[in-house]
Coordinates of C-alpha atoms and ligand atoms in Angstrom, one line a residue:
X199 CA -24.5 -3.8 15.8
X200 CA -23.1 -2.5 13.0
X201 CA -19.5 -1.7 12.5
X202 CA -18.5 2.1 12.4
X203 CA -15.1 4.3 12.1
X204 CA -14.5 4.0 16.0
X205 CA -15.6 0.6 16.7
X206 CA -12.3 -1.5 17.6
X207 CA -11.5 -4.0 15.3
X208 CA -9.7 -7.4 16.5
X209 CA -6.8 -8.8 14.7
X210 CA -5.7 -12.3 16.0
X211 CA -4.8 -11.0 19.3
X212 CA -4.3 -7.7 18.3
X213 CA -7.0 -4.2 19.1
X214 CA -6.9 -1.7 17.2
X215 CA -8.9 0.7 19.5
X216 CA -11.0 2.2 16.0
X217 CA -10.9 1.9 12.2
X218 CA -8.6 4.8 11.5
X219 CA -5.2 4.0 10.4
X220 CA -2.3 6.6 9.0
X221 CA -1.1 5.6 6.0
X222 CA 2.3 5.0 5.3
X223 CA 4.4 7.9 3.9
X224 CA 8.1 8.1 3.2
X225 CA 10.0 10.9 5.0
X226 CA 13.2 10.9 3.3
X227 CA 14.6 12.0 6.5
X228 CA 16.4 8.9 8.0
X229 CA 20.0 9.2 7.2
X230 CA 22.1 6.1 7.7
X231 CA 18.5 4.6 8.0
X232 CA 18.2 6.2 11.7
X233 CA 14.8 7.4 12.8
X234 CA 15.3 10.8 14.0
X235 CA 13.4 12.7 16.3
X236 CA 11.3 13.7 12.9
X237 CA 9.7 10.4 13.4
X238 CA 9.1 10.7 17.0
X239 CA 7.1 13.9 16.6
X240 CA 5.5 13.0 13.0
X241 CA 4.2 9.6 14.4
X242 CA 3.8 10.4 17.7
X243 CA 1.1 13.7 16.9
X244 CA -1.0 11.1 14.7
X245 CA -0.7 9.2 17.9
X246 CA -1.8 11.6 20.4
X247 CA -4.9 13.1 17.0
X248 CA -6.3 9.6 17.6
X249 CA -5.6 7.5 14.8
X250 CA -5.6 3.5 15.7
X251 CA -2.9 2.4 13.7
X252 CA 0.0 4.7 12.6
X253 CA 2.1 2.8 10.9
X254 CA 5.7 4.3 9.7
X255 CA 6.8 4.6 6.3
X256 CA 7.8 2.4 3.5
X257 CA 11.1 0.8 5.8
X258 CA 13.9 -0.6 4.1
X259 CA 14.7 -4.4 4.6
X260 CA 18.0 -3.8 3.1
X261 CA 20.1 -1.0 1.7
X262 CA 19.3 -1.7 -1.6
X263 CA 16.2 -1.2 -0.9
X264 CA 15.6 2.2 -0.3
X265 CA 13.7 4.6 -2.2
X266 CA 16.1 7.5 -1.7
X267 CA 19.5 7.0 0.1
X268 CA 17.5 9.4 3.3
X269 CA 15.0 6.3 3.6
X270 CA 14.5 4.8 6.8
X271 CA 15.4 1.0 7.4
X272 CA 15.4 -1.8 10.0
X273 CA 18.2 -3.8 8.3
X274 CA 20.6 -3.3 11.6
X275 CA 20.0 -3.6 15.3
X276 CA 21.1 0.2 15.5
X277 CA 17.4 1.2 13.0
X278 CA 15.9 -1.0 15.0
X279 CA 16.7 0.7 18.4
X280 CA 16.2 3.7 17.2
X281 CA 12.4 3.0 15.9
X282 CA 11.6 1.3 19.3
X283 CA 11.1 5.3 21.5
X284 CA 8.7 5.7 18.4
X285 CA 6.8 1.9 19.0
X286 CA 6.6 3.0 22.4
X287 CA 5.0 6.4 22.5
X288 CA 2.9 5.4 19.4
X289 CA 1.8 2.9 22.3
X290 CA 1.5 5.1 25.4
X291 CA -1.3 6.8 23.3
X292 CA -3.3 4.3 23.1
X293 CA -2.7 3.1 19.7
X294 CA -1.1 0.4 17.8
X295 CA 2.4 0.9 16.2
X296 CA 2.8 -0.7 12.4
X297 CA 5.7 -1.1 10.7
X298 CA 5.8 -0.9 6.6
X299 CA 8.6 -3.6 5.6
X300 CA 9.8 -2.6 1.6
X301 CA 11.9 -3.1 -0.9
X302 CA 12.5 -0.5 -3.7
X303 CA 13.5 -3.1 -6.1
X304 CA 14.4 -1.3 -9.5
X305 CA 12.8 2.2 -8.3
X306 CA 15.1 2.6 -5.6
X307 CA 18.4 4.7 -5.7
X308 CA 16.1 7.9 -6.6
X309 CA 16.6 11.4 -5.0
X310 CA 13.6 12.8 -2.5
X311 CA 10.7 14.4 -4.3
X312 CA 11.6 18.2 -3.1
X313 CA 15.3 17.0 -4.9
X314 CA 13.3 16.3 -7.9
X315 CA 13.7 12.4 -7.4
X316 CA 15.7 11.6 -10.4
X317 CA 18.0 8.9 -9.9
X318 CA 20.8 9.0 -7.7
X319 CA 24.0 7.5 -9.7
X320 CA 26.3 4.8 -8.5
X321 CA 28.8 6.8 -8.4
X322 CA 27.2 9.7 -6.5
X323 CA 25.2 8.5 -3.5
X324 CA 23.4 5.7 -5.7
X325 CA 23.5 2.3 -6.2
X326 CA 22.5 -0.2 -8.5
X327 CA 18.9 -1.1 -8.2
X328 CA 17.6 -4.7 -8.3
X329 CA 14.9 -6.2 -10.3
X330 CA 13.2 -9.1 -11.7
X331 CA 15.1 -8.2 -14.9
X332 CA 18.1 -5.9 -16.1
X333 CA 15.4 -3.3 -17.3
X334 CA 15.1 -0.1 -15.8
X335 CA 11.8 1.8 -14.5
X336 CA 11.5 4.0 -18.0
X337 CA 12.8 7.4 -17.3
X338 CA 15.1 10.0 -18.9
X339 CA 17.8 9.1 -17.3
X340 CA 17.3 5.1 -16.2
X341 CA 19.1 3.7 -13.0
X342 CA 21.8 0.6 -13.6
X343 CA 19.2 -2.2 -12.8
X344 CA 20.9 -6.3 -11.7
X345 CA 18.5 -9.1 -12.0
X346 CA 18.0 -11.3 -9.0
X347 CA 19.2 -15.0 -9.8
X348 CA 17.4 -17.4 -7.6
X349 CA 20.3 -16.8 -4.4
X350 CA 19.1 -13.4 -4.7
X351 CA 15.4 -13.7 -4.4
X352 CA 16.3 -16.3 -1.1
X353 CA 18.4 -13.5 0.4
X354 CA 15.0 -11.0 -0.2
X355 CA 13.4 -13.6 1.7
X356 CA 15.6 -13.7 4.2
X357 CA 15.9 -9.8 4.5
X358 CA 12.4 -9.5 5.1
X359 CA 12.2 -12.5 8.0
X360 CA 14.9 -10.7 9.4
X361 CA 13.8 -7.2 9.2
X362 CA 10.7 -8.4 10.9
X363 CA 12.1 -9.8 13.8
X364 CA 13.4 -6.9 14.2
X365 CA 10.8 -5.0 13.6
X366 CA 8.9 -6.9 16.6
X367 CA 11.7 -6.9 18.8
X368 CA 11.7 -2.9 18.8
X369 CA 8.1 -3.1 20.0
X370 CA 5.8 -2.9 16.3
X371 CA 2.4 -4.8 16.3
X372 CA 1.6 -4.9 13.3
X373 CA 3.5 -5.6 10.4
X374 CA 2.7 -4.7 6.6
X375 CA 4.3 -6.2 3.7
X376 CA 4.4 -3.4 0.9
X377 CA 3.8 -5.1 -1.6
X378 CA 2.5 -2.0 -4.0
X379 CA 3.2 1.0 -6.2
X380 CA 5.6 -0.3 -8.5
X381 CA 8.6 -2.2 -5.6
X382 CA 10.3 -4.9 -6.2
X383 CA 7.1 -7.7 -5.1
X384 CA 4.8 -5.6 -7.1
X385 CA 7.4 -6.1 -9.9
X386 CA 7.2 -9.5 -9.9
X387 CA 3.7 -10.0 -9.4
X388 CA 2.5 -7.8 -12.9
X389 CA 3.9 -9.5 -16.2
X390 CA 4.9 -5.5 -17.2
X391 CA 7.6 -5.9 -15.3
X392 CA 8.4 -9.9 -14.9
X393 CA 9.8 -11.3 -17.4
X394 CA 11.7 -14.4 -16.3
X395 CA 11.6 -17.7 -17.1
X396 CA 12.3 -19.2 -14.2
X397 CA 9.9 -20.1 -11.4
X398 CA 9.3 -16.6 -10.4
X399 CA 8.2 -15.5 -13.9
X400 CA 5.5 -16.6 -16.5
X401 CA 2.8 -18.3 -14.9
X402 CA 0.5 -16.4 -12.3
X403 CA 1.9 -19.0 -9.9
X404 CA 5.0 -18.0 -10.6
X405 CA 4.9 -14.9 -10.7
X406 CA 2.6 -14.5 -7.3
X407 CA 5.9 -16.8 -5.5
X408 CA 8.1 -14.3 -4.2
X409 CA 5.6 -12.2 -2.4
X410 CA 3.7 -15.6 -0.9
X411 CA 7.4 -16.7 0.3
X412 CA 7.9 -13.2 1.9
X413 CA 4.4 -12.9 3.6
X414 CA 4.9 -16.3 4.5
X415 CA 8.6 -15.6 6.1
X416 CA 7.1 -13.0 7.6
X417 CA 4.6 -14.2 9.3
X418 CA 6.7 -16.7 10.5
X419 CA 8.9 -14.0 12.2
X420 CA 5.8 -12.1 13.3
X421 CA 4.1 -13.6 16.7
X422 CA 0.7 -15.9 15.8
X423 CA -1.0 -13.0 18.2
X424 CA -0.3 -10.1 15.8
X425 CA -1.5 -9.1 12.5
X426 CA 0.2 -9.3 9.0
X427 CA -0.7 -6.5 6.5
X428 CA 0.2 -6.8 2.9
X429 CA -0.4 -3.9 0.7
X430 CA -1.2 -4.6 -2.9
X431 CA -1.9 -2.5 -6.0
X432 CA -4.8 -3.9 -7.2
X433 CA -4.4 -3.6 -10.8
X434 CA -1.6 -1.6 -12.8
X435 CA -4.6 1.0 -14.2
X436 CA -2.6 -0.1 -17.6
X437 CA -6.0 -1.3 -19.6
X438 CA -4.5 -1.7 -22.9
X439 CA -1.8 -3.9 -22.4
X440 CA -0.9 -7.4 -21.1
X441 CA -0.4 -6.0 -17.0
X442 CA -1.9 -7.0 -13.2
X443 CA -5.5 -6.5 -12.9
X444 CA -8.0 -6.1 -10.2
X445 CA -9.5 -10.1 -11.2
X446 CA -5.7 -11.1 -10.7
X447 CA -5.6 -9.2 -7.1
X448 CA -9.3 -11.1 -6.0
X449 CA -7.2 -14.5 -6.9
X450 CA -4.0 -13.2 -5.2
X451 CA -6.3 -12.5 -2.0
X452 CA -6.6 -16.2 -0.7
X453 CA -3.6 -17.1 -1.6
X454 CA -2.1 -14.3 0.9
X455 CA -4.6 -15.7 3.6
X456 CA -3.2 -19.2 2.9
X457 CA 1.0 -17.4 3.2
X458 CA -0.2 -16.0 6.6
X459 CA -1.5 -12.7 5.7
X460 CA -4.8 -11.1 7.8
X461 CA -5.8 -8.0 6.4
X462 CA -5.3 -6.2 2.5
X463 CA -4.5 -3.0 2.1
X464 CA -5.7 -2.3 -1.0
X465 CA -4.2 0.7 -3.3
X466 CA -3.4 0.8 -7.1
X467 CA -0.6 1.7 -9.7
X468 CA 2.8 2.3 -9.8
X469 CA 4.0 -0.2 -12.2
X470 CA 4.6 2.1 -14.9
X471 CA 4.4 5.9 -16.0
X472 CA 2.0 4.9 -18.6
X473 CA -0.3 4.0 -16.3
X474 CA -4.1 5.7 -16.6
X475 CA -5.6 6.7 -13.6
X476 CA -9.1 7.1 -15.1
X477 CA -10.3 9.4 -11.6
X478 CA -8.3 10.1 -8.3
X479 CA -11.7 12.1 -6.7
X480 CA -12.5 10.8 -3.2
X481 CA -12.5 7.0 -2.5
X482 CA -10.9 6.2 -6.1
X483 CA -9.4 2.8 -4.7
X484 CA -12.5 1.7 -2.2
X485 CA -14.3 -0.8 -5.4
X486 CA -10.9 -2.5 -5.8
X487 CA -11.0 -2.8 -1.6
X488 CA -14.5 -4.5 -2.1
X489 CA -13.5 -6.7 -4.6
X490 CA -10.6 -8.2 -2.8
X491 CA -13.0 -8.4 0.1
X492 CA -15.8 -10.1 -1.5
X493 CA -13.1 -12.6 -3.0
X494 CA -11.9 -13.5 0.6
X495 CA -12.4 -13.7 4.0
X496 CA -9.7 -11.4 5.2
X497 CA -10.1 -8.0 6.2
X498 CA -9.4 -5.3 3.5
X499 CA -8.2 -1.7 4.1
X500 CA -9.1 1.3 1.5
X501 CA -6.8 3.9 1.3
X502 CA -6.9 6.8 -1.6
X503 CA -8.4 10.0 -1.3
X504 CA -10.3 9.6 1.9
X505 CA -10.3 13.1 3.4
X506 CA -13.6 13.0 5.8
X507 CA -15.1 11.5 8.7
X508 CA -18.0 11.0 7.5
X509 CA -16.5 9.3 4.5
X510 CA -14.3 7.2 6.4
X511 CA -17.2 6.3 8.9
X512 CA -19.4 5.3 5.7
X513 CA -17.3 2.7 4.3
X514 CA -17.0 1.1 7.7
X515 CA -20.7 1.2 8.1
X516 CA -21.2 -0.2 4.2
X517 CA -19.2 -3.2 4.4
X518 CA -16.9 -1.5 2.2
X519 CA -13.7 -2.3 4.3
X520 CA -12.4 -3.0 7.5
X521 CA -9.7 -0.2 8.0
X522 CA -9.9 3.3 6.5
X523 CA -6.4 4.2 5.7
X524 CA -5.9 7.8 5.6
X525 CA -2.9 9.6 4.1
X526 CA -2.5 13.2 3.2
X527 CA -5.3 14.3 5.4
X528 CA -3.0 13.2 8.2
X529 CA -0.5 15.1 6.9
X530 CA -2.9 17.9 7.0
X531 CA -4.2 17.6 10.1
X532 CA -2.8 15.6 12.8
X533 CA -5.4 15.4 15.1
X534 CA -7.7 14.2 11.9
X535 CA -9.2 10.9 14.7
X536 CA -10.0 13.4 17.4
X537 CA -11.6 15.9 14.7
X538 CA -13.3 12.8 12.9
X539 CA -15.0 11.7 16.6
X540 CA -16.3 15.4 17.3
X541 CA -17.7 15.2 13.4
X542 CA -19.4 12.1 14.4
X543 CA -20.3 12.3 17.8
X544 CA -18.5 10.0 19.1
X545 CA -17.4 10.5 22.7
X546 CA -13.2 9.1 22.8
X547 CA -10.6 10.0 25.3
X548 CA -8.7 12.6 24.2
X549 CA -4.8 13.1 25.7
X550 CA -5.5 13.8 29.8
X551 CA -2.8 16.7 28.8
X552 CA -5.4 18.4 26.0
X553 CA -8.6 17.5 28.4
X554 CA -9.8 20.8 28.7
X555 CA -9.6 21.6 25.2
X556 CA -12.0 18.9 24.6
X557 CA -14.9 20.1 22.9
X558 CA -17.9 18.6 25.0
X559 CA -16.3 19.4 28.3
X560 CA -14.9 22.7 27.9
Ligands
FMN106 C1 4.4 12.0 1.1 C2 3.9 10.6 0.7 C3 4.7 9.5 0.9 C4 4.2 8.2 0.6 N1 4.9 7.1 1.0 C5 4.4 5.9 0.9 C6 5.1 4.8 1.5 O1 6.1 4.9 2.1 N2 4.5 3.5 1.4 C7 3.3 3.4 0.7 O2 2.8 2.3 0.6 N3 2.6 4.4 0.2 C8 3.1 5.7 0.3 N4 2.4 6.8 -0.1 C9 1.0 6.6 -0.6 C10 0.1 6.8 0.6 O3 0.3 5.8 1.6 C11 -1.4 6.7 0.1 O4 -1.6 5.4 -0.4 C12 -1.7 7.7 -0.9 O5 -1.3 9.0 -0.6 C13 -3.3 7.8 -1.2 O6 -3.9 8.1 0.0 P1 -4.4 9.6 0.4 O7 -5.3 10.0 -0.7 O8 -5.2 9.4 1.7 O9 -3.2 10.4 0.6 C14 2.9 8.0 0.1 C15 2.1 9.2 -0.2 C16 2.6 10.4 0.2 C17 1.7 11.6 -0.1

């Protein structure tokens, strides 16, 4: 039979009970790196609107790490207690918690977007940001960026095993390396941003080492029953210049099977603010998802401007990907799975609480 947006899909040992799955989106509203009741309620309502997977946002393996200094983290026992009421409830619905483990690498230390999301100075709230290289992200005013000597990058490695225990121990199922939009793997993975000469730089190899050591640390932390994401930017949308292209991310692909790695999630970009995004209409990303898919035999996920069920349901039912990964239209609607499943037709258990709001049994 073929597949469709609310058929479950199995993941080593894991269920996701359908093909739905939030997309991870920073908050900026963690501060010491605490969940807050914000994340109850904003995870839990995409819990209770039927998504299968909500996974959190980007989460910080270390304070460095962070995006903004707001971000959320799971570098201390205390983040990691305070995420677990969240893994639970995300749970008691019915669906599976994720967990997004990242590293800001040389675009952290940045104020939140509705702060404009300049850089935040070391010697306001900042701190210096950590890259494959001294150079900055390019901006007006550029953040004070250390290259990682080799102890570094084994201390990243580390961070992330760690952070993943962690992670597991406070009740996630899945866990999702990000590995995208411009953070500190992505960084070393496109030769924009890698320059070293070492053996994390040069050489595809090379270059692809860091984020094969972290999947593979993490799925070492990670129980063999429970799935490893790893989100990607397929290509760097930089055409005219040496940078990481979509034939680079269908080579990565196997070699993130062989690290550990069961399903991509495939988005794009980041790397640079000279970056062309030639169309961002609906379903931009989905031909990079299919190439990574056709190049391996792991399950992909496409994320980028899916905004219908009907959409959503067609790429399951096309072979196009395994997961739709839905972002702002969660952020829009909630309840997007249970209004997605009345779209369709489909029949799902809604909250016993909301029963007789149910459509079909009002
Ligand atoms: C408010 C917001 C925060 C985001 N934060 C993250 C993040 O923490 N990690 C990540 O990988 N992507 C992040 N993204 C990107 C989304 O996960 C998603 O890939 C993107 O919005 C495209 O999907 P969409 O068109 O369904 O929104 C964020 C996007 C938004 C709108």
């Amino acid at each position: 039979m073929t597949d469709s947006l609310f058929s479950p899909l199995e993941l080593r040992g894991t269920r996701l009970p359908n093909r739905l799955m939030v997309s991870p989106m920073c908050q900026y509203s963690s501060p010491g790196g605490v969940a807050t009741d914000w994340h109850l309620v904003h995870l839990g309502s995409r819990a209770v609107g039927g998504a299968g997977l909500v996974m959190t946002e980007a989460t910080a393996v270390a304070p460095r790490g962070r995006i903004s200094p707001d971000d959320l983290g799971v570098w201390t026992r205390e983040q990691a207690d305070a995420l677990a009421p969240v893994a639970e409830f995300v749970r008691s619905q019915g669906s599976v918690p994720g967990i997004q483990l990242a590293h800001a690498g040389r675009k952290a230390s940045t104020a939140p977007p509705w702060e404009g999301g300049d850089p935040v100075s070391p010697d306001d709230r900042g701190w210096v940001a950590l890259g494959p290289t001294d150079e900055p992200y390019p901006r007006e005013t550029p953040q004070p960026t250390a290259a990682l000597g080799l102890d570094g990058i084994e201390t990243v490695v580390e961070q992330f095993r760690a952070a993943a225990e962690r992670a597991y121990a406070a009740g996630f199922e899945v866990a999702e390396v990000h590995a995208a939009h411009g953070y500190l793997l992505h960084e070393f993975l496109s030769p924009v941003t890698n320059a070293r000469e070492d053996d994390y730089g040069g050489s595809f190899e090379n270059r692809t080492r860091l984020l094969r050591e972290v999947t593979a640390a993490v799925r070492d932390a990670w129980p063999d029953d429970a799935p490893v994401f790893v989100r990607i930017s397929a290509t760097d949308w930089l055409p005219d210049r040496e940078s990481w292209t979509v034939e680079d991310s269908a080579r990565l692909a196997p070699l993130l099977a062989d690290a550990g790695a069961d399903l991509i999630d495939v988005s794009a970009g980041g790397i640079s603010p000279d970056q062309q995004v030639p169309n961002a209409g609906p379903g931009y990303q989905v031909p990079f998802a299919e190439t990574v898919r056709e190049a391996t035999n792991l399950a992909v996920g496409a994320v980028g401007g899916i905004t219908t069920p009907e959409h959503a349901d067609a790429l399951i039912r096309n072979g196009r990907a395994d997961l739709a990964i839905v972002g702002r239209e969660h952020l829009r609607d909630p309840y997007f799975g249970l209004r997605a499943a009345r779209a369709l037709g489909v029949d799902v258990d809604w909250p016993v609480q909301y029963r007789r709001a149910k459509p079909s049994t009002n």
